[in-house]
Coordinates of C-alpha atoms in Angstrom, one line a residue:
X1 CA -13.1 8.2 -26.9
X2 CA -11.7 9.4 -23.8
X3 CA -9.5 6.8 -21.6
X4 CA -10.2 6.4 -17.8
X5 CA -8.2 5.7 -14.9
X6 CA -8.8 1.8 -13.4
X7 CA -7.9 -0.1 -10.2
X8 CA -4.3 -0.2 -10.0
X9 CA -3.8 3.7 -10.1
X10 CA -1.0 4.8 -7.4
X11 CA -2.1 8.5 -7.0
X12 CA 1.5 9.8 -7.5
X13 CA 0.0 12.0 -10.3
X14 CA 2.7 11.6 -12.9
X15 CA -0.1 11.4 -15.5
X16 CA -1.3 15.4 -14.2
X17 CA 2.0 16.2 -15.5
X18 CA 2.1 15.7 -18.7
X19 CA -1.6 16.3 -19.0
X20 CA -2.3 19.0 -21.8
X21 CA -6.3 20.0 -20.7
X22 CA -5.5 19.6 -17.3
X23 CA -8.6 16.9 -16.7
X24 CA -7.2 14.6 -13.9
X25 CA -8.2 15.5 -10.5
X26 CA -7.8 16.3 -7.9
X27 CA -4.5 17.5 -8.2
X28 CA -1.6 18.5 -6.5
X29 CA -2.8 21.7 -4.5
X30 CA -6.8 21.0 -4.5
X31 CA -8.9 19.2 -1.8
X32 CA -8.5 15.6 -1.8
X33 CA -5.3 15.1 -3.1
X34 CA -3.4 12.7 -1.1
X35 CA -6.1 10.8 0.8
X36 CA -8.2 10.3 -2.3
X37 CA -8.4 6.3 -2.7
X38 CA -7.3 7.1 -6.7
X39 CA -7.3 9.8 -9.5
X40 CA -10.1 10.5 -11.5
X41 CA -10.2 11.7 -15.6
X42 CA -12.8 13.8 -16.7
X43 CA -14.4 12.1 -19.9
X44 CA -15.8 16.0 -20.8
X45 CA -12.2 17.0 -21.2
X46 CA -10.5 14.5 -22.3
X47 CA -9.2 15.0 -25.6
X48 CA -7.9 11.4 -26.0
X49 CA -4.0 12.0 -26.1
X50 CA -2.8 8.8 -24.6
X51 CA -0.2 11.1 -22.6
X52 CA -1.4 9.9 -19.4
X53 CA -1.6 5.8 -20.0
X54 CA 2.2 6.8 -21.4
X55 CA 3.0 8.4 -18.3
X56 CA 1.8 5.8 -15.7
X57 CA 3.9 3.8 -13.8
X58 CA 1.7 1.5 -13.2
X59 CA -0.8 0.8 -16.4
X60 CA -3.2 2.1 -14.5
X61 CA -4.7 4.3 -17.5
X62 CA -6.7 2.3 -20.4
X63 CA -9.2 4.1 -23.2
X64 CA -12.9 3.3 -21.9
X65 CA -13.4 1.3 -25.1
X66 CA -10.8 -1.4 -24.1
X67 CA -11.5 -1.7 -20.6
X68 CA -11.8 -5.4 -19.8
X69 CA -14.8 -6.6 -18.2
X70 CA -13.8 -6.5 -14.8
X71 CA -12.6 -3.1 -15.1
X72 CA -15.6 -1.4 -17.4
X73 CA -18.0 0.2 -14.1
X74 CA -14.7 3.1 -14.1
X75 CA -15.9 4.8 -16.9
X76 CA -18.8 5.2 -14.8
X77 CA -16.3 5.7 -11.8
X78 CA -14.5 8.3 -13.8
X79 CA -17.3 10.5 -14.8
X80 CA -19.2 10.3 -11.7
X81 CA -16.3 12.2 -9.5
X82 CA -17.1 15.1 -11.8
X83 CA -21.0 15.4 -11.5
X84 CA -22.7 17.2 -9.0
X85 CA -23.5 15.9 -5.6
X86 CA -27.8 15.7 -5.4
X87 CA -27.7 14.2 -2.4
X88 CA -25.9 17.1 -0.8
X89 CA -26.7 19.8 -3.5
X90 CA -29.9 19.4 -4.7
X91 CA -30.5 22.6 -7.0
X92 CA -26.5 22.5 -8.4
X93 CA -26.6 21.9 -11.9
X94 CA -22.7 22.2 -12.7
X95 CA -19.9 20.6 -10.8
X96 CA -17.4 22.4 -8.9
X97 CA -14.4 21.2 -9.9
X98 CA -12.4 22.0 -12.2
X99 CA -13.4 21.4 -16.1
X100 CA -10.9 24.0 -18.3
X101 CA -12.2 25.2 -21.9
X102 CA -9.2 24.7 -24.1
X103 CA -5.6 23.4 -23.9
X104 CA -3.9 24.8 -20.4
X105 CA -0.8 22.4 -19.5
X106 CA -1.0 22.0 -15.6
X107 CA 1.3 24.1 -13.4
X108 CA 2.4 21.0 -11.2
X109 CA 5.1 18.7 -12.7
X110 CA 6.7 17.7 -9.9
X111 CA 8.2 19.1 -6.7
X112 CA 9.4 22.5 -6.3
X113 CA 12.2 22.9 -4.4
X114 CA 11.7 26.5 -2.2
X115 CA 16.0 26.3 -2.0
X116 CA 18.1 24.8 -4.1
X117 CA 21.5 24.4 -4.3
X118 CA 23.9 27.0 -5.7
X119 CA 25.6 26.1 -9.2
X120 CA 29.3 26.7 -6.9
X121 CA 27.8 24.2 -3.7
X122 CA 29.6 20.7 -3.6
X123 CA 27.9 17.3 -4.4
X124 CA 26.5 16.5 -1.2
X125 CA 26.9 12.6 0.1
X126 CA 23.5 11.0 1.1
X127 CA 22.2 8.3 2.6
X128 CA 18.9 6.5 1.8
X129 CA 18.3 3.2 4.6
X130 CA 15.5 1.4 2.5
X131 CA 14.5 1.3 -1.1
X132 CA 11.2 1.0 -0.8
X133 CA 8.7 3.8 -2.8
X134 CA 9.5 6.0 -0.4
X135 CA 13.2 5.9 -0.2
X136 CA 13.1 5.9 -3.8
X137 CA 10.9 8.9 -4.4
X138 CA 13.8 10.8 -2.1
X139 CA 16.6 9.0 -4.1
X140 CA 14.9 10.0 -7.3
X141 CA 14.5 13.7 -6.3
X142 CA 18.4 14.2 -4.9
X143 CA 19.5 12.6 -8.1
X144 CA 17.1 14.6 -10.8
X145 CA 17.1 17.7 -8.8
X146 CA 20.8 18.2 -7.4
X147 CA 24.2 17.2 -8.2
X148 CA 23.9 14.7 -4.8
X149 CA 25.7 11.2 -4.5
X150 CA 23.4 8.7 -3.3
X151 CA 23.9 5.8 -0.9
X152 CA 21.1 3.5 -1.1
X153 CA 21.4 0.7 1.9
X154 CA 19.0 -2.1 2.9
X155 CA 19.1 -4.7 4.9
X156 CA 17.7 -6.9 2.7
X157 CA 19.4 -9.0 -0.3
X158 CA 16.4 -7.6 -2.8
X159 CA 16.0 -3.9 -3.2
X160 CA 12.2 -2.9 -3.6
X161 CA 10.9 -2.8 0.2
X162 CA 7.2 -2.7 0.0
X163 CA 6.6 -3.0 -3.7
X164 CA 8.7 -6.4 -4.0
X165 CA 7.7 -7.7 -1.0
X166 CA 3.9 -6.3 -0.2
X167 CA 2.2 -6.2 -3.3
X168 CA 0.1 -9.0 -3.8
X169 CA 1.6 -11.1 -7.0
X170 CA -1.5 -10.9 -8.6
X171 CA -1.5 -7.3 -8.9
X172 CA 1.3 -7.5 -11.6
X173 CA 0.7 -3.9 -12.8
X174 CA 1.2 -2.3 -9.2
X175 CA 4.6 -3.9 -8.8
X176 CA 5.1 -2.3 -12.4
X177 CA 6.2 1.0 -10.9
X178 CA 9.1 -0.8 -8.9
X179 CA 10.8 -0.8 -12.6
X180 CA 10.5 3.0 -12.2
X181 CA 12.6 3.0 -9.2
X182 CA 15.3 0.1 -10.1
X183 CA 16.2 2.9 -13.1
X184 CA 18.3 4.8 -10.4
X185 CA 20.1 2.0 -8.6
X186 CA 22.2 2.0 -11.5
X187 CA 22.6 5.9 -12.1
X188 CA 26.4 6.7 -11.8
X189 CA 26.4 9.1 -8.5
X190 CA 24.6 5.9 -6.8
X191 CA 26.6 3.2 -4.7
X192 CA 23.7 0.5 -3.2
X193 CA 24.5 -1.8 -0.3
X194 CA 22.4 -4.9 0.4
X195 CA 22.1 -6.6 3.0
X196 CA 23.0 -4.0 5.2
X197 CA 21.4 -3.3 8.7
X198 CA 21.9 -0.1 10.0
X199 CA 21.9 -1.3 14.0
X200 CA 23.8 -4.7 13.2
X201 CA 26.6 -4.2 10.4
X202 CA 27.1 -0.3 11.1
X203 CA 25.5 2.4 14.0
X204 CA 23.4 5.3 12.8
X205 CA 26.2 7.2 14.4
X206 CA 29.2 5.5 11.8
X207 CA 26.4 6.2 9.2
X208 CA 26.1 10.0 9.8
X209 CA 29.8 10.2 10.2
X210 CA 30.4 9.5 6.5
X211 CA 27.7 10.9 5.4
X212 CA 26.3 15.1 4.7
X213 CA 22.8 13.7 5.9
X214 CA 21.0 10.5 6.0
X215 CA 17.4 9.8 4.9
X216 CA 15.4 6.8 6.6
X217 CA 12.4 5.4 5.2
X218 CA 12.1 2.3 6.9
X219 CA 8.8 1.8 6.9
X220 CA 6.3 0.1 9.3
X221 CA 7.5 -3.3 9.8
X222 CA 5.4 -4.9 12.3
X223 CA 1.8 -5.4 12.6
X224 CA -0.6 -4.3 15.2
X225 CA -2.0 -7.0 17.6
X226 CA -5.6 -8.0 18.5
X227 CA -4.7 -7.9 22.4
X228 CA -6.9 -10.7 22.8
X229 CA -6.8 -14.1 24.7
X230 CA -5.8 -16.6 22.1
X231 CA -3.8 -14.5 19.7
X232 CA -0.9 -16.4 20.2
X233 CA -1.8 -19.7 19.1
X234 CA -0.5 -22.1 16.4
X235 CA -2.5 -21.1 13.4
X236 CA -3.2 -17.3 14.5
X237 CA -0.5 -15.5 12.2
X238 CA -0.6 -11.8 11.2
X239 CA -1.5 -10.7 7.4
X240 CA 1.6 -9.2 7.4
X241 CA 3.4 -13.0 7.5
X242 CA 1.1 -14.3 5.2
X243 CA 2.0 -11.3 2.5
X244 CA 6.0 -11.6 3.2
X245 CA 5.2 -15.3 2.8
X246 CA 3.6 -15.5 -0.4
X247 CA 6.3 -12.5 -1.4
X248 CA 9.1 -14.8 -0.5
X249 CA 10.7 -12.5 2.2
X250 CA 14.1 -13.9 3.3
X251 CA 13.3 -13.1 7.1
X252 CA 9.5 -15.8 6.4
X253 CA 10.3 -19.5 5.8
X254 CA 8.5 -21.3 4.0
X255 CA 6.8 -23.4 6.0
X256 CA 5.4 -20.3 8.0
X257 CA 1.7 -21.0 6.9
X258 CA -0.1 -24.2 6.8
X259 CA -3.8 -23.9 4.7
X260 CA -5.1 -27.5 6.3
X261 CA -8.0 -25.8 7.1
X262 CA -10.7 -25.4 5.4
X263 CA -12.1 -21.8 6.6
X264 CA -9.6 -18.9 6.9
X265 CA -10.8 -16.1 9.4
X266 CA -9.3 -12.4 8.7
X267 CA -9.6 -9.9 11.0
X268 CA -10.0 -6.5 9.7
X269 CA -11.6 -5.9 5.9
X270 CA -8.9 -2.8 4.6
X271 CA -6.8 -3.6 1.0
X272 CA -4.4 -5.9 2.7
X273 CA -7.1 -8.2 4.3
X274 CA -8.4 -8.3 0.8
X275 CA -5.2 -9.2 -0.7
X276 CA -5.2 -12.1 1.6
X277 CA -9.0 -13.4 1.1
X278 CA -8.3 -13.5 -3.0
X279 CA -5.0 -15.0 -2.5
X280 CA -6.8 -17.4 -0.3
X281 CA -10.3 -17.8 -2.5
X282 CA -8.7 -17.6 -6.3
X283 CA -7.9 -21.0 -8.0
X284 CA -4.1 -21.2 -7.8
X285 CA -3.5 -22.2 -11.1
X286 CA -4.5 -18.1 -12.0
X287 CA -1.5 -17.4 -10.1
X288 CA 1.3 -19.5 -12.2
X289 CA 2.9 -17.2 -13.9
X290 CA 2.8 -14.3 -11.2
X291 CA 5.7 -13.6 -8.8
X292 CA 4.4 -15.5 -6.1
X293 CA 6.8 -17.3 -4.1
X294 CA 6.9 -21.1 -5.3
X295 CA 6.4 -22.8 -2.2
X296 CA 3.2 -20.9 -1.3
X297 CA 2.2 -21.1 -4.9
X298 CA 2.8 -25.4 -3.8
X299 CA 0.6 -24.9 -0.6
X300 CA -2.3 -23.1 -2.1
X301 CA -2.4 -26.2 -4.7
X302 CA -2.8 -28.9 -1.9
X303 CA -4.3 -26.6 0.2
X304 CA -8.2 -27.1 2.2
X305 CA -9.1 -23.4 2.0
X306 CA -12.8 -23.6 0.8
X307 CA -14.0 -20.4 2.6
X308 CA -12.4 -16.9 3.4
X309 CA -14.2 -14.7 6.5
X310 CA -13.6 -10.9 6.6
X311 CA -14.1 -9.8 10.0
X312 CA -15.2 -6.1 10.7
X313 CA -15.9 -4.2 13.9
X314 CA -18.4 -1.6 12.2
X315 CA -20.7 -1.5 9.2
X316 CA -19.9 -2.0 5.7
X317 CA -20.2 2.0 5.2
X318 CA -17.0 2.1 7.7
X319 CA -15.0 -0.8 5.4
X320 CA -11.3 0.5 5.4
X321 CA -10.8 -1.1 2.3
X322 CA -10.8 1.1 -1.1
X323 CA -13.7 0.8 -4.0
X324 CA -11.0 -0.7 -6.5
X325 CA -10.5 -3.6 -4.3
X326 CA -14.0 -4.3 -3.0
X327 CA -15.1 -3.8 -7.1
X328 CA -12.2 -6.5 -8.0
X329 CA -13.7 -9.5 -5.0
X330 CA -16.9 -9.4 -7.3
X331 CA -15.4 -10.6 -10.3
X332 CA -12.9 -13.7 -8.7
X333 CA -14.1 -16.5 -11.6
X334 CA -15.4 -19.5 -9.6
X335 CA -15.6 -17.3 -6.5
X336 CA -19.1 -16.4 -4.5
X337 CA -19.1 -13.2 -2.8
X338 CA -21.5 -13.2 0.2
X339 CA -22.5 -11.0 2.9
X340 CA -23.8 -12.1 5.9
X341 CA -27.2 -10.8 6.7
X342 CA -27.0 -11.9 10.8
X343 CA -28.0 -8.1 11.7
X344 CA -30.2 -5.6 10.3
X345 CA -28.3 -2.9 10.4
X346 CA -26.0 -4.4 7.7
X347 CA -28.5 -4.5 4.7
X348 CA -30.0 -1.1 6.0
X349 CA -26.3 0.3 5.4
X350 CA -26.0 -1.5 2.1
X351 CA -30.0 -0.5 1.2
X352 CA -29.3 3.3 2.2
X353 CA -26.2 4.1 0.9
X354 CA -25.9 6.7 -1.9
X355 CA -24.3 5.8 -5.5
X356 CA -20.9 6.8 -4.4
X357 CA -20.8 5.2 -1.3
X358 CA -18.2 2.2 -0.3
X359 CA -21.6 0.4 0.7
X360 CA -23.3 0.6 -2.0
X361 CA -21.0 -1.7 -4.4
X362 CA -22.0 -4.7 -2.2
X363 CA -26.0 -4.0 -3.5
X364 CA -25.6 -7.1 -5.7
X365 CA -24.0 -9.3 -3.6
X366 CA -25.7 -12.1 -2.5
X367 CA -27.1 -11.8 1.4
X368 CA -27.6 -15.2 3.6
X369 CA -27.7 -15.8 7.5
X370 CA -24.9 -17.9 7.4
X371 CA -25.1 -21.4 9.6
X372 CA -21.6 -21.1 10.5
X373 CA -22.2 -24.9 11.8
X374 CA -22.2 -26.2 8.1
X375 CA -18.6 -27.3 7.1
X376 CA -17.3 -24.9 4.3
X377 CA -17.0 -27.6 1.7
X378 CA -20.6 -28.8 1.6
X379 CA -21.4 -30.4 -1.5
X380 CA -22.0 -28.2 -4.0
X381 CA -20.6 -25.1 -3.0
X382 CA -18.2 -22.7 -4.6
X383 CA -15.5 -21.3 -2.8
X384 CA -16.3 -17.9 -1.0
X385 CA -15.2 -15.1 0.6
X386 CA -17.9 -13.9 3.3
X387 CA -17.9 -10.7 4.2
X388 CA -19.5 -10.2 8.0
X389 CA -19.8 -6.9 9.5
X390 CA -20.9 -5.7 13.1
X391 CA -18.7 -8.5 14.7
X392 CA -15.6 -7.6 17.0
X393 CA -12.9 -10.5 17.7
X394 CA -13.3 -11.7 21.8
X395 CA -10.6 -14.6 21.5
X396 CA -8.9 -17.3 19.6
X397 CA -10.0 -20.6 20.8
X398 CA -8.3 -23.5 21.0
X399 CA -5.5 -25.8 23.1
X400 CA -2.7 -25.6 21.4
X401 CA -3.5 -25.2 17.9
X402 CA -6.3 -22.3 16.4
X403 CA -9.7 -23.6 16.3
X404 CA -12.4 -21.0 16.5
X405 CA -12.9 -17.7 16.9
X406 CA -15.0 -16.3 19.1
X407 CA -17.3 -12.9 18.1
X408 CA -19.5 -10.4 19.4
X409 CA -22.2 -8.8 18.1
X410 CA -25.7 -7.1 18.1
X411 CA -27.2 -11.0 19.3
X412 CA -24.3 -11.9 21.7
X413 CA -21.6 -13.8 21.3
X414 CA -21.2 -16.8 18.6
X415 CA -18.2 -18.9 17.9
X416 CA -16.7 -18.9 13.9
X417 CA -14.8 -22.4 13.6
X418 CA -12.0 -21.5 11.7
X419 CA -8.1 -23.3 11.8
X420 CA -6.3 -20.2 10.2
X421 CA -6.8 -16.4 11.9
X422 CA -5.0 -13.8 9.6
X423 CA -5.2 -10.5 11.9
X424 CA -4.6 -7.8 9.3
X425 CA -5.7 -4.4 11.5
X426 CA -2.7 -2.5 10.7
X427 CA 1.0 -2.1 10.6
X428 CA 3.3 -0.4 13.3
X429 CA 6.0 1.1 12.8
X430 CA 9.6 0.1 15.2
X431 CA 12.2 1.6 17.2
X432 CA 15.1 2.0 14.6
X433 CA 18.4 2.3 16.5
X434 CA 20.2 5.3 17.0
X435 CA 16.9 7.5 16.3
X436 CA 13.8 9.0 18.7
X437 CA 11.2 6.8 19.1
X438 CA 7.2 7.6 19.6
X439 CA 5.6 4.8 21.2
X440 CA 2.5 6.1 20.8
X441 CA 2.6 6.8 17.4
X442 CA 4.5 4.4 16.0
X443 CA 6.7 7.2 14.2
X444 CA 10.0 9.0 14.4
X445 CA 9.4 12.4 16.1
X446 CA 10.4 14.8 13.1
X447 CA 9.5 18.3 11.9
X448 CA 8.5 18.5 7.9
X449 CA 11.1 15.5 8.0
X450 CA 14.1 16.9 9.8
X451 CA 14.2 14.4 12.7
X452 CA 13.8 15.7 16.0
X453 CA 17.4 16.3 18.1
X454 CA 19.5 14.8 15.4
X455 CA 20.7 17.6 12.8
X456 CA 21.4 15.7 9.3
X457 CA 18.7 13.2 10.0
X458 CA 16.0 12.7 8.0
X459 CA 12.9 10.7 7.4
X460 CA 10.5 9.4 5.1
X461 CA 7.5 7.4 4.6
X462 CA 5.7 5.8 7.0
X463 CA 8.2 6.0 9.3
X464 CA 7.4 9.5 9.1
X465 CA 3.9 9.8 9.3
X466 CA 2.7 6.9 10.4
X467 CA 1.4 3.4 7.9
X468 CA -1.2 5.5 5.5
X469 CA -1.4 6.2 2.1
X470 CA -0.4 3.7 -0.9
X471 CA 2.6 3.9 -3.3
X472 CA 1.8 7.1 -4.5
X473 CA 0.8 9.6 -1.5
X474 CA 5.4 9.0 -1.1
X475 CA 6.0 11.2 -3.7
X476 CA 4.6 14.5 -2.1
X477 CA 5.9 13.3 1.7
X478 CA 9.4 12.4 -0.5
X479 CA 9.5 16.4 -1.8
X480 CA 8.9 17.7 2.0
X481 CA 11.6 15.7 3.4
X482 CA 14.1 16.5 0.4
X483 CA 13.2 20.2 0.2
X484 CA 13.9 20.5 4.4
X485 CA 17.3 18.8 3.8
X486 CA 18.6 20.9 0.9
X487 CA 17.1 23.8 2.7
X488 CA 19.5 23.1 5.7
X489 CA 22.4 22.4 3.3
X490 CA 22.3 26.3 1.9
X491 CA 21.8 27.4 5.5
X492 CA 24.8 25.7 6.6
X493 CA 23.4 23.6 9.2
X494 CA 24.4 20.3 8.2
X495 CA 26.9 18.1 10.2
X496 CA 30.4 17.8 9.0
X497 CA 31.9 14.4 7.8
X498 CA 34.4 12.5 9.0
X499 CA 34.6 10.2 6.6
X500 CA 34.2 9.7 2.7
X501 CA 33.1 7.3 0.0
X502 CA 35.8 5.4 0.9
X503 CA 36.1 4.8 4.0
X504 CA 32.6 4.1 4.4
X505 CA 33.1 0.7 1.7
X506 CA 36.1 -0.5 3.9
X507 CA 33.8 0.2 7.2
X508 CA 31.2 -1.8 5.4
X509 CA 33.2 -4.6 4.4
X510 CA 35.0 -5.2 7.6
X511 CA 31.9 -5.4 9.5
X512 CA 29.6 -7.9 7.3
X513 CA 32.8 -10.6 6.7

């Protein structure tokens, strides 16, 4: 019996770690590591130690025989990453990668610091601004791999960032690894401050000035817009509302969303617009018990929503979502998955596509020419998410409040009725005060983390290199950023301090009386 890895898996690669065979790829160091949507185990290899499904942070790892129903095609998932490629490589009869003969612990258990800190150096005093995965992975590495003090601020009452407030409450194994983290906002060289804003309470300047070097992983917290005529209607809210609202984010009351409607339009079909269809499509009553926010728990109960569009400007080949999450639409109970056949190209895509294609796991779902003129609640009919492809976003329509959306596509342009738009194209990152700023980008100018023009600032995360790459793919950016700082602390080049542990409490508490 060999155990496979399933949809939750956060690609941090804790469980090639502690692997004894070394049969979980890729891995650190080999090609695809990092922007591969998950990690694969090879069921040739395996010899069934559990150290792996021990390991993860995120119960993400399950022995093949146990997988629940839902979950059972990634045994199939699992072995197919390590057969040959036919399409490609017709005469190979042996996979390329890599498939040891005998016990062989992987080199890679973590990061490797190229300079570390002399036994004689002082603690150094750090600052961490947000506690999301990416702040934490920094935190975690100062604290395991250096004598460092830690000062973990954010301006939020919860710590968690992205984990506690961007993980969909149904995905309760995911948020799992946010337990990982909250293990060091106790650890003794760590002083947290809530509710913090670096810009309002204290200047990035006051920060650096009582601190060796300061770490920002403040993440991406806008969304990008649709620039188009209509997007500013009543009813036209981003994706990245409707998560924070369902989340319960202080800064999202909770009458931001309204679900009077009975279709839902969201533009864009990545993981966070399909977080938002099955929070929209699945019966509420599946989510009691979850950490979903009470009053949008209360809203989805009286809610209209009968009918969930995805939107996507190209074909389903091009879907930005990942396998795991496309796989886990098709098996919403009560829920009818359909794709709307209103241009060729779109079956052609789904008819061609190889095995391993994105594509192909929409083979089985149900095609129809949808008459968008029929109300979503006919008699009869389930609830449904419809997936239509080849169809850009023109404009929201409406007076005041959202009622349509209008399309374009292959036969012109066609409106959707619709009295909820959820744009969910992307996040963008914001100007954080006191530090460079690329507009075009999104990011904070920065060199292998050192931020560019301010020596002893540093940054993490998305804020780093732009809003890509889940939970995991923070770990590896974490390491950089951490190995440049220490690096500058043996050279020397660090700032001096004018201040000390403190001072900086008695700054802190004067300023948010």
């Amino acid at each position: 019996m060999a155990f496979a890895i399933t949809q939750t898996c956060c690609s941090d690669a804790t469980c090639v770690s502690v692997c004894p065979v070394n049969c979980i790829h890729p891995a650190p160091g080999e090609k695809g590591f990092g922007s591969t949507e998950m990690l694969h185990i090879d069921p040739k290899s395996c010899i069934d130690c559990g150290a792996c499904a021990d390991a993860c942070p995120v119960d993400a790892v399950l022995p093949v025989d146990r997988l629940p129903a839902a979950q059972r095609e990634y045994e199939r998932i699992n072995a197919a990453y390590f057969e040959p490629d036919k399409a490609k490589f017709p005469q190979e009869k042996e996979t390329s990668r890599p498939r040891p003969t005998g016990p062989n612990l992987h080199a890679w258990s973590g990061p490797a610091f190229d300079r570390v800190l002399p036994p004689d150096f002082g603690a150094l005093r750090v600052a961490v601004v947000g506690t999301g995965p990416a702040g934490m992975y920094a935190a975690r590495d100062l604290l395991l791999h250096t004598r460092a003090e830690v000062t973990l601020i954010d301006r939020l009452p919860v710590a968690g960032g992205l984990v506690r407030y961007g993980v969909a409450p149904d995905h309760t194994s995911t948020r799992k690894v946010g337990e990982t983290f909250s293990r060091f906002h106790t650890h003794p060289r760590v002083r947290m401050y809530l509710g913090l804003d670096v810009g309002e309470h204290i200047t990035a300047e006051e920060l650096a000035a009582h601190h060796d070097a300061v770490i920002y992983a403040v993440g991406a917290a806008t969304d990008r817009r649709l620039g188009i005529p209509g997007e500013s209607l009543t009813g036209c809210v981003s994706a990245t509302t409707f998560v924070a609202w369902y989340n319960a984010h202080p800064e999202v009351p909770p009458d931001a969303v309204a679900l009077s409607a009975e279709r839902v339009v969201v533009v864009g079909n990545g993981n966070v617009a399909l977080d938002v269809a099955r929070i929209l499509a699945t019966d509420p009553e599946t989510l009691d018990g979850t950490e979903i926010a009470g009053h949008a728990l209360a809203e989805l109960r009286r809610g209209k929503v009968r009918e969930v569009v995805v939107l996507g400007r190209r074909g389903p080949q091009d879907a930005a979502c990942t396998r795991s999450e496309l796989l886990a639409l098709q098996h919403l109970p009560g829920v009818d998955l359909i794709v709307d056949d209103h241009d060729p190209r779109v079956g052609t895509a789904i008819d061609a596509a190889r095995p391993g294609d994105k594509a192909a796991l929409l083979r089985g779902v149900a095609r129809e020419d949808v008459d968008w003129s029929l109300p979503p609640g006919a008699e009869g009919r389930r609830r449904r998410i419809v997936f239509r492809f080849l169809s850009a976003p023109v404009a929201v329509s409406g007076s005041e409040d959202t009622r349509a959306v209008r399309v374009t596509g292959a036969a012109g342009e066609l409106e959707i009725p619709a009295g909820l738009v959820l744009r969910a194209v992307g996040h963008r990152g914001v100007p954080q005060p006191g530090l460079p700023f690329d507009e075009a980008t999104g990011t904070v100018p920065h060199q292998h983390g050192r931020v560019s023009g301010r020596p002893g600032t540093y940054v993490v995360g998305w804020s780093k290199r732009g809003p890509s790459g889940g939970i995991g793919a923070n770990r590896a950016c974490a390491a950089e950023t951490v190995g440049s700082l220490l690096a500058d602390a043996v050279a020397g080049t660090l700032p001096a301090t004018a201040g000390g542990p403190k001072a900086f409490r008695r700054l802190v508490r004067r300023r948010r009386r």
